[in-house]
Amino acid sequence: MSIPAIRATGDAPTPAPTGQRADTPTQRTRPRRKFPLPRPGALFVSPYALFLLVVFAVPLGYTLWISFHRFYFTAPGAEFDAPWVGLRNYQDVFSDPVVLRSFLNIAVFLAINVPLTVVLSLVLASALNAKLPMRSFFRAAYYVPYVTASVALVAVWQFLFGAEGLVNNLLGDLAPDPSWLVNPVLAMPVIAVFVAWKQLGFFVMVYLAALQSVSKELYESAALDGAGRVRSFLSVTVPGVRPATTLVAVYAIITGANLFSEPYLLTGGGGPDHASASPVLVMYQRGIEQGHPDFAAALGVVLVLFVVVLSLLARKLTEKEG
Amino acid sequence: MSRTPGAMTRLLGGRSARLLVLTLGAVAFLFPFLHMLVGSLQKTTTGDLNGAIPTPGTLTTDSYANINDTISLGRSLLNSGVVTIGVLLSTLVFGVLAGYALARLQFRGRGTLFAALLLVQTIPFQLLMLPLYVLVVRDYGLGDSYLGMMLPFAVNSTAVFLFRQFFLQIPGEIFEAARIDGAGELAVLWRVAVPMASPALLTGCLLTFIGPWNEFLWPFLVTKDADMQPLAVSLAGFMSNLQGTVDNPTGALMAGACVLAVPAVALFLLFQHRFTHTNIDSGVKG
């Protein structure tokens, strides 16, 4: 799930020529039969196709079905009725204060996480984009949090930002009260900063690659027109990497829709008082802890729609730009 | 950091300014890891600067013993390892087959399957957790089993995509020659394509590894039995429930975090050049 959006668009220019290349040999060597045997291609992809069916298509359909019925957990094998309830689960979702709060929290998350990620990763990528000593050390250093388990990193951040943690010790009297993770105003921002920190290395690489494709001539002509460094950064670099920026923003949105471990572990179950609850955390608490899978399924459908709309939007934007 | 991009560019003009920015960045990224390591070795783990600077005489490996007694590190590591290796093998076998077919073979539904491959990568897994939980745990009875933990990750779609891109880059004449010599498709794949694909296979393994090794939510949902929990889950359990059971609980938590972090970080550092390189090549430039 990590690299997808970028991969998907990066691929866009290739299909036409490569598709032809792949077609010709097979067509030439295998004459059409009236009742063709299954082609090796179909056999080769069948396990993967089955996997997609079982792990994506069926659950997607099932979650839709559950979301329109009154659905309970029962002992395995027990028969039970699941009456059709129309849109009632969706009404419950949209009228639930905790759900609404969780969407508001995601808005806070995005308002902090997206600009922070875009600015810092573009700055670090621009700084890296030159012949420098220890360049590969820096690249590796930025990437390390990205490959490390959230649970391990959350543990350290909990320690750093805890009431007795290093951050508060350094701040002394300036330390917030109540402390970061139990403060209703600060809990969500800490999560947004944590996620930006964890993912930044990946986006630095994305920008670094995007910077390679910004034409040197544009910088030269900007300089000829009398643009200073600041002006050429804003007029050449920033528009030049816009497709990457779009992807960074959309990927952050998808991550935001997906937050779970951070509010569950870092702020002790979306606390204080749901101030850092995320939609997926609410799905878990309502669906599995409290046994209302139908409510959680409807919430899941709302989230899937949210993510699909954004992905399509991203594709459209990047195609137009790139 | 409150610098505006404009000020930043001016700063970035000089080489030493670039290095300064990059060094600040590296400190911000690496400091928490130092804090984790030092904290795991302190006799009494504290959130002051002693937790960042190792002081001889106050260091001990007690925290590692404590976390091992509480959540049984060996068993948890074994569970993480079995799940991760299972996913790796399954991704290598089924993913290479699928990637090769998508790149090089003609069959009905190829375009649809490729579109599905791209689509599923934009659907976050978390959103499918509820129906998957109902199916896997309630209907198939795979709770507390390795198979249940592996199922949603069994074939890494990003790796399939990577394999496809790689097989597309190999000149078609090579496959053609093998086919003219009478090799079946499986032989072409096994004797011609796979031996050439080792860089893609390595990258595929690395990016597949960090998924199941680091995953928390899904194994957390499907395992109730502590003996089946992978390390990420048992450590999270310690974080939320068991901290009162040991002396110096923060130290024990940091020790567990180190054990969880080390395999993925070590693999990444060993192969980092190739990892980032291939990522960028197949990703952004297109």
XYZ file of C-alpha atoms in Angstrom:
608
model
C 0.000 0.000 0.000
C 2.936 2.274 0.494
C 4.154 3.077 -2.968
C 0.976 2.625 -4.965
C -0.176 6.037 -5.995
C 3.229 7.024 -7.244
C 3.796 3.743 -8.959
C 0.450 3.906 -10.645
C 1.124 7.192 -12.341
C 4.774 6.500 -12.935
C 3.584 3.616 -15.009
C 1.257 5.711 -17.128
C 3.612 6.425 -20.040
C 4.724 2.809 -20.508
C 1.666 0.630 -21.302
C 1.218 1.356 -24.996
C 4.588 0.237 -26.407
C 5.142 -2.548 -23.878
C 1.686 -4.003 -24.411
C 2.417 -4.450 -28.090
C 5.767 -5.975 -27.390
C 4.169 -8.567 -25.162
C 1.397 -9.346 -27.628
C 3.274 -10.094 -30.788
C 5.295 -13.184 -29.852
C 2.346 -15.006 -28.312
C 0.080 -14.319 -31.244
C 2.694 -15.477 -33.708
C 3.593 -18.705 -31.941
C 0.087 -19.754 -30.981
C -2.441 -19.978 -33.813
C -6.079 -19.517 -32.809
C -7.927 -22.708 -32.047
C -11.646 -23.208 -32.071
C -11.712 -24.322 -28.435
C -8.521 -22.917 -26.988
C -6.922 -24.541 -23.984
C -6.570 -22.184 -21.031
C -3.558 -20.083 -21.845
C -0.540 -20.293 -19.543
C -1.038 -16.609 -18.738
C -4.459 -17.280 -17.259
C -3.064 -20.187 -15.242
C -0.137 -18.118 -13.971
C -2.306 -15.282 -12.705
C -5.075 -17.437 -11.255
C -3.641 -17.660 -7.694
C -3.178 -13.903 -7.597
C -6.594 -13.270 -9.132
C -8.142 -15.612 -6.551
C -6.287 -13.751 -3.805
C -7.660 -10.399 -4.997
C -11.124 -11.903 -5.124
C -10.976 -13.392 -1.605
C -9.168 -10.543 0.117
C -10.580 -7.504 -1.700
C -13.659 -8.159 -3.825
C -15.563 -10.458 -1.449
C -14.924 -8.328 1.682
C -15.920 -5.188 -0.213
C -19.184 -6.808 -1.280
C -19.719 -8.303 2.168
C -19.176 -4.999 3.933
C -21.776 -3.398 1.637
C -24.220 -6.177 2.442
C -23.631 -5.937 6.202
C -24.004 -2.167 6.116
C -27.632 -2.481 4.894
C -28.632 -5.138 7.439
C -28.925 -5.493 11.177
C -25.952 -7.781 11.762
C -24.659 -9.471 14.918
C -21.688 -11.589 15.844
C -22.754 -15.099 16.732
C -21.004 -18.316 17.590
C -19.439 -19.852 14.474
C -21.955 -21.863 12.502
C -25.022 -20.504 14.297
C -27.906 -19.458 12.024
C -29.351 -16.030 12.545
C -31.501 -13.491 10.793
C -29.991 -10.322 9.467
C -32.981 -8.156 8.562
C -32.685 -5.495 5.867
C -32.658 -2.075 7.507
C -32.032 0.180 4.512
C -29.994 3.223 5.321
C -30.476 3.069 9.062
C -26.858 2.153 9.787
C -25.735 5.086 7.678
C -28.102 7.391 9.569
C -26.585 6.124 12.819
C -23.084 6.762 11.480
C -23.815 10.307 10.386
C -25.616 11.198 13.606
C -22.966 9.771 15.922
C -21.012 12.494 17.737
C -17.888 10.334 18.097
C -17.840 9.582 14.351
C -18.239 13.258 13.542
C -15.501 14.051 16.020
C -13.219 11.487 14.377
C -13.714 13.102 10.964
C -13.000 16.507 12.489
C -9.838 15.000 13.986
C -8.781 13.796 10.541
C -9.302 17.332 9.220
C -6.992 18.623 11.968
C -4.555 15.850 11.139
C -4.513 16.786 7.437
C -4.279 20.517 8.083
C -1.040 19.898 9.975
C 0.352 16.797 8.316
C 0.043 17.773 4.633
C 1.770 21.195 4.699
C 4.420 19.903 7.095
C 5.153 16.895 4.909
C 5.205 18.867 1.653
C 7.434 21.675 2.942
C 9.904 19.563 4.897
C 10.296 16.855 2.281
C 10.734 19.393 -0.519
C 13.318 21.290 1.541
C 15.265 18.152 2.417
C 15.070 16.835 -1.139
C 16.293 20.181 -2.544
C 19.164 20.152 -0.063
C 20.038 16.568 -1.017
C 19.906 17.333 -4.730
C 23.612 18.078 -5.182
C 26.975 16.381 -4.970
C 27.545 16.210 -1.236
C 29.648 14.227 1.203
C 27.659 11.585 3.148
C 24.747 11.848 0.747
C 23.812 8.195 1.079
C 24.051 8.442 4.853
C 21.468 11.227 4.848
C 19.186 9.341 2.499
C 19.352 6.274 4.709
C 18.826 8.313 7.887
C 15.621 9.808 6.514
C 14.348 6.458 5.378
C 14.906 4.534 8.614
C 11.672 5.577 10.390
C 9.712 4.618 7.269
C 10.860 0.988 7.447
C 10.465 0.690 11.227
C 7.350 -0.753 12.876
C 4.846 1.853 14.064
C 4.553 0.043 17.383
C 8.269 0.503 18.139
C 8.220 4.166 17.107
C 5.015 4.882 18.999
C 6.697 3.454 22.115
C 9.556 5.956 21.817
C 7.283 8.878 21.078
C 5.125 7.998 24.058
C 8.282 8.138 26.155
C 9.520 11.393 24.519
C 6.199 13.218 24.846
C 5.088 11.649 28.123
C 4.535 13.780 31.216
C 8.032 12.870 32.456
C 9.526 12.698 28.967
C 12.510 14.381 27.438
C 10.479 17.036 25.619
C 8.834 18.247 28.806
C 12.135 18.105 30.703
C 13.760 20.301 28.073
C 10.815 22.703 28.041
C 10.811 22.995 31.836
C 8.139 25.490 32.845
C 6.993 25.830 29.248
C 5.764 22.215 29.169
C 2.055 22.059 28.332
C -0.350 21.152 31.092
C -1.975 18.650 30.717
C 0.918 17.012 28.904
C 0.955 16.475 25.124
C -0.711 13.101 24.774
C -3.453 13.705 27.336
C -4.134 17.262 26.209
C -7.332 17.530 24.137
C -5.880 20.300 21.946
C -2.404 18.813 21.449
C -3.026 15.058 21.142
C -4.048 15.116 17.465
C -1.268 17.531 16.403
C 1.318 15.229 18.024
C -0.091 12.340 15.975
C 0.055 14.474 12.798
C 3.699 15.351 13.483
C 4.518 11.736 14.337
C 3.088 10.485 11.034
C 4.869 13.248 9.080
C 8.132 12.236 10.760
C 7.625 8.539 10.101
C 6.699 8.945 6.412
C 8.946 11.857 5.484
C 11.857 9.778 4.189
C 9.645 8.204 1.562
C 8.454 11.592 0.335
C 11.993 12.981 0.300
C 12.802 10.178 -2.181
C 9.717 11.027 -4.243
C 10.719 14.686 -4.468
C 14.339 13.835 -5.113
C 13.280 11.799 -8.134
C 10.888 14.530 -9.269
C 13.630 17.151 -9.049
C 15.720 15.176 -11.560
C 13.094 15.794 -14.206
C 12.953 19.585 -13.757
C 14.771 20.937 -16.812
C 18.046 22.765 -16.191
C 17.225 25.084 -19.071
C 14.265 26.477 -17.177
C 16.594 27.555 -14.372
C 18.940 29.122 -16.900
C 16.225 31.085 -18.636
C 14.807 32.161 -15.263
C 18.276 33.438 -14.354
C 18.517 35.250 -17.708
C 15.208 36.936 -16.950
C 16.755 38.223 -13.747
C 15.089 35.836 -11.283
C 16.939 35.339 -8.012
C 17.214 32.040 -6.151
C 13.929 32.536 -4.317
C 12.087 33.516 -7.472
C 13.397 30.559 -9.477
C 12.582 28.153 -6.630
C 8.996 29.403 -6.583
C 8.578 29.731 -10.360
C 10.539 26.724 -11.600
C 11.038 24.149 -8.833
C 7.624 24.313 -7.185
C 5.601 23.984 -10.438
C 8.127 21.452 -11.755
C 7.451 19.024 -8.932
C 3.697 19.635 -8.760
C 2.691 16.095 -9.804
C 4.768 14.767 -6.915
C 3.178 17.300 -4.576
C -0.289 16.143 -5.584
C 0.681 12.563 -4.880
C 2.217 13.448 -1.539
C -0.965 15.263 -0.510
C -3.248 12.445 -1.626
C -1.116 9.792 -0.022
C -1.286 11.770 3.220
C -5.069 11.843 2.913
C -5.178 8.075 2.471
C -2.912 7.647 5.500
C -5.178 9.943 7.479
C -8.221 7.864 6.563
C -6.302 4.856 7.835
C -4.934 5.958 11.189
C -5.217 3.288 13.821
C -2.063 2.311 15.723
C -1.198 5.911 16.558
C -4.436 6.892 18.301
C -4.862 3.393 19.723
C -1.423 3.215 21.324
C 0.060 6.718 21.462
C -2.960 8.457 22.943
C -4.442 5.446 24.711
C -7.491 4.680 22.542
C -8.150 8.037 20.884
C -8.089 9.980 24.118
C -8.514 12.288 25.831
C -12.277 12.008 25.452
C -12.148 11.084 21.713
C -10.007 14.154 20.954
C -7.655 11.970 18.905
C -10.058 9.227 17.754
C -9.770 8.277 14.080
C -12.526 6.711 11.934
C -10.728 3.355 11.801
C -10.326 3.392 15.578
C -14.066 4.066 15.922
C -14.725 1.180 13.499
C -12.682 -1.097 15.731
C -14.245 0.105 18.986
C -17.845 -0.001 17.741
C -17.565 -2.988 15.442
C -15.415 -5.416 17.316
C -15.116 -4.255 20.932
C -18.768 -3.298 21.355
C -20.210 -5.763 18.831
C -21.941 -3.502 16.299
C -20.411 -4.735 13.028
C -23.248 -3.245 10.971
C -22.484 0.253 12.209
C -18.775 -0.275 11.597
C -19.426 -1.652 8.093
C -21.422 1.453 7.160
C -18.617 3.629 8.507
C -16.159 1.564 6.459
C -18.191 2.095 3.280
C -18.236 5.839 3.897
C -14.450 5.741 4.271
C -13.928 3.617 1.151
C -15.978 6.113 -0.873
C -13.900 8.918 0.582
C -10.661 7.206 -0.430
C -11.829 6.117 -3.902
C -13.039 9.629 -4.743
C -9.708 11.040 -3.644
C -7.724 8.464 -5.617
C -9.654 9.252 -8.801
C -9.156 12.931 -8.158
C -5.427 12.369 -7.710
C -5.190 10.467 -10.947
C -7.016 13.183 -12.812
C -4.874 15.927 -11.341
C -1.581 14.174 -12.021
C -2.567 13.279 -15.587
C -3.448 16.860 -16.287
C -0.251 18.131 -14.753
C 2.138 15.471 -15.910
C 10.934 24.459 11.632
C 9.280 27.695 10.722
C 11.403 28.685 7.736
C 9.574 29.703 4.606
C 10.573 28.092 1.316
C 12.007 31.431 0.217
C 14.350 31.760 3.139
C 15.160 28.124 2.682
C 16.319 28.546 -0.882
C 18.597 31.350 0.086
C 19.958 29.126 2.811
C 20.372 26.234 0.422
C 22.580 28.295 -1.832
C 25.809 27.218 -0.186
C 27.110 23.740 0.278
C 27.686 24.174 4.002
C 24.146 25.491 4.383
C 22.823 22.402 2.627
C 24.865 20.199 4.922
C 23.573 22.072 7.948
C 19.948 21.506 6.921
C 20.607 17.862 6.142
C 22.392 17.322 9.452
C 19.538 18.895 11.401
C 17.198 16.578 9.527
C 19.323 13.530 10.275
C 19.395 14.397 13.990
C 15.606 14.745 14.025
C 15.206 11.381 12.313
C 17.793 9.439 14.247
C 17.548 10.907 17.729
C 14.462 8.879 18.756
C 16.362 5.717 17.824
C 19.255 6.727 20.076
C 16.797 7.499 22.871
C 15.208 4.075 22.389
C 18.557 2.279 22.518
C 19.954 4.198 25.497
C 16.629 3.947 27.343
C 16.652 0.180 26.871
C 20.074 -0.048 28.538
C 19.579 2.243 31.533
C 19.097 0.782 35.002
C 16.354 3.320 35.593
C 15.085 4.718 32.348
C 14.539 8.438 32.632
C 13.265 11.109 30.302
C 16.152 13.498 30.967
C 19.366 13.826 29.012
C 20.786 10.706 30.663
C 18.320 8.885 28.465
C 20.105 10.237 25.416
C 23.745 10.019 26.452
C 24.895 6.588 27.567
C 26.589 6.874 30.955
C 28.946 4.013 31.873
C 28.083 2.364 35.161
C 24.352 2.951 34.829
C 23.943 0.543 31.923
C 22.502 -2.949 32.124
C 20.688 -5.473 29.967
C 18.069 -6.124 32.671
C 15.353 -4.523 30.579
C 15.839 -7.118 27.850
C 15.504 -9.885 30.444
C 12.385 -8.201 31.863
C 10.608 -7.861 28.536
C 11.602 -11.419 27.672
C 10.046 -12.698 30.921
C 6.841 -10.749 30.348
C 6.026 -11.285 26.691
C 8.462 -14.094 25.781
C 10.488 -12.454 23.048
C 11.609 -15.718 21.467
C 8.092 -16.982 20.896
C 6.926 -13.577 19.591
C 9.895 -13.322 17.238
C 9.202 -16.829 15.996
C 5.577 -15.891 15.260
C 6.629 -12.707 13.458
C 9.202 -14.704 11.512
C 6.826 -17.480 10.449
C 4.196 -15.007 9.236
C 6.741 -12.832 7.431
C 8.524 -15.736 5.748
C 5.211 -17.288 4.730
C 4.168 -14.020 3.100
C 7.555 -13.679 1.406
C 7.420 -17.171 -0.083
C 3.868 -16.778 -1.248
C 4.599 -13.366 -2.779
C 7.688 -14.730 -4.527
C 5.902 -17.726 -6.039
C 2.484 -16.313 -6.904
C 3.697 -12.755 -7.413
C 6.399 -13.719 -9.915
C 3.926 -15.917 -11.814
C 1.406 -13.075 -11.944
C 3.976 -10.394 -12.742
C 5.425 -12.442 -15.589
C 2.019 -13.199 -17.069
C 0.935 -9.569 -16.805
C 4.096 -8.440 -18.543
C 4.701 -11.102 -21.147
C 1.662 -13.282 -21.800
C -1.608 -12.738 -23.537
C -4.830 -13.859 -21.881
C -8.381 -12.699 -21.411
C -8.835 -10.234 -18.604
C -5.240 -9.074 -18.518
C -6.204 -5.413 -18.664
C -8.874 -5.874 -16.008
C -6.504 -7.684 -13.676
C -3.866 -5.000 -14.090
C -6.439 -2.306 -13.365
C -7.488 -4.282 -10.269
C -3.847 -4.496 -9.161
C -3.561 -0.710 -9.325
C -6.947 -0.185 -7.695
C -6.340 -2.424 -4.676
C -3.211 -0.476 -3.871
C -5.301 2.628 -3.361
C -7.818 0.832 -1.100
C -6.338 0.952 2.371
C -6.428 -2.435 3.988
C -7.812 -1.082 7.252
C -11.085 -0.335 5.539
C -11.619 -4.007 4.787
C -10.764 -5.147 8.284
C -14.305 -5.650 9.500
C -15.621 -7.987 6.769
C -12.247 -9.766 6.688
C -12.430 -10.241 10.433
C -15.935 -11.704 10.143
C -14.868 -14.006 7.293
C -11.483 -15.124 8.587
C -12.166 -15.424 12.306
C -15.886 -16.215 12.449
C -16.595 -18.043 9.184
C -13.315 -19.777 8.333
C -12.224 -20.297 11.945
C -8.703 -19.048 11.261
C -8.353 -16.945 14.418
C -5.087 -17.572 16.279
C -3.507 -19.245 13.259
C -0.564 -18.311 11.064
C -2.703 -18.765 7.970
C -5.244 -16.266 9.264
C -2.516 -13.720 9.990
C -0.970 -14.167 6.525
C -4.093 -14.273 4.384
C -4.686 -10.536 3.763
C -0.996 -10.026 2.879
C -0.429 -13.320 1.057
C 0.557 -11.677 -2.236
C 1.989 -8.172 -2.054
C 0.468 -6.222 -4.947
C 3.258 -3.657 -4.990
C 5.734 -6.506 -5.473
C 3.606 -7.940 -8.306
C 3.697 -4.519 -9.941
C 7.458 -4.338 -9.491
C 7.957 -7.812 -11.022
C 5.771 -6.857 -13.978
C 7.755 -3.695 -14.614
C 10.976 -5.639 -14.434
C 9.873 -8.348 -16.868
C 8.705 -5.639 -19.270
C 12.227 -4.220 -19.402
C 13.819 -7.506 -20.531
C 14.085 -7.514 -24.351
C 11.345 -9.670 -25.894
C 13.803 -11.496 -28.173
C 15.216 -13.369 -25.194
C 11.859 -14.976 -24.418
C 11.180 -15.478 -28.122
C 14.438 -17.391 -28.524
C 13.599 -19.680 -25.618
C 10.121 -20.334 -27.020
C 11.496 -21.165 -30.470
C 13.782 -23.671 -28.770
C 10.606 -25.349 -27.591
C 10.492 -24.239 -23.970
C 7.061 -24.109 -22.335
C 6.042 -20.907 -20.578
C 6.910 -22.277 -17.148
C 10.390 -23.190 -18.375
C 10.828 -19.764 -19.964
C 9.872 -18.170 -16.680
C 11.990 -20.435 -14.493
C 15.110 -20.747 -16.670
C 15.168 -17.380 -18.429
C 13.142 -14.720 -16.646
C 13.735 -15.536 -12.955
C 17.549 -15.768 -13.156
C 17.613 -12.319 -14.760
C 15.253 -10.860 -12.206
C 17.307 -11.108 -9.030
C 17.483 -7.319 -8.442
C 13.703 -7.066 -8.716
C 13.249 -10.133 -6.516
C 15.471 -8.614 -3.822
C 13.619 -5.316 -3.854
C 10.321 -7.184 -3.866
C 11.442 -9.175 -0.809
C 12.511 -6.058 1.074
C 9.322 -4.139 0.503
C 7.239 -7.230 1.232
C 9.172 -7.899 4.437
C 8.354 -4.608 6.132
C 4.602 -5.143 5.652
C 3.877 -8.255 7.744
C 6.842 -7.687 10.088
C 5.615 -4.233 11.098
C 1.867 -4.829 10.812
C -0.107 -4.292 13.982
C -3.853 -3.986 13.374
C -4.590 -7.248 11.562
C -2.610 -9.696 13.733
C -3.960 -7.800 16.741
C -7.514 -8.545 15.575
C -7.009 -12.228 14.810
C -4.846 -13.324 17.751
C -6.208 -13.666 21.252
C -3.743 -16.343 22.325
C -0.503 -14.714 23.565
C 1.497 -17.694 22.257
C 0.441 -16.852 18.696
C 1.010 -13.115 18.771
C 3.739 -11.587 16.641
C 6.127 -9.205 18.380
C 4.380 -5.994 17.280
C 1.163 -7.230 18.915
C 2.673 -8.593 22.105
C 4.724 -5.413 22.558
C 1.605 -3.289 22.073
C -0.117 -5.505 24.645
C 2.718 -4.827 27.055
C 2.422 -1.106 26.333
C -1.256 -0.972 27.185
C -1.688 -3.625 29.899
C 1.440 -5.074 31.413
C 3.644 -2.127 32.291
C 2.853 -2.459 35.975
C 4.258 -5.975 36.128
C 7.979 -5.165 35.826
C 10.564 -2.867 37.386
C 11.546 -0.023 35.075
C 8.681 -0.626 32.607
C 9.826 2.127 30.219
C 13.205 0.422 29.883
C 11.500 -2.889 29.133
C 9.303 -1.185 26.536
C 12.334 0.418 24.873
C 14.104 -2.969 24.879
C 11.130 -4.575 23.139
C 10.979 -1.690 20.652
C 14.669 -2.215 19.817
C 14.135 -5.917 19.204
C 11.156 -5.160 16.959
C 12.951 -2.410 15.033
C 16.321 -4.082 14.456
C 15.501 -6.749 11.805
C 13.714 -4.369 9.420
C 16.248 -1.569 9.894
C 19.196 -3.955 9.476
C 17.798 -5.434 6.269
C 17.112 -1.986 4.920
C 20.602 -0.712 5.721
C 22.228 -3.795 4.191
C 20.401 -3.334 0.919
C 19.532 0.343 1.121
C 21.289 1.448 -2.020
C 19.396 -0.950 -4.210
C 16.147 -0.445 -2.325
C 15.852 3.324 -2.760
C 17.334 3.213 -6.232
C 14.792 0.770 -7.624
C 11.969 2.465 -5.821
C 12.645 5.683 -7.599
C 13.335 4.163 -10.987
C 10.182 2.145 -11.185
C 8.182 4.707 -9.313
C 8.376 8.297 -10.240
C 10.271 8.520 -13.488
C 8.032 5.966 -15.169
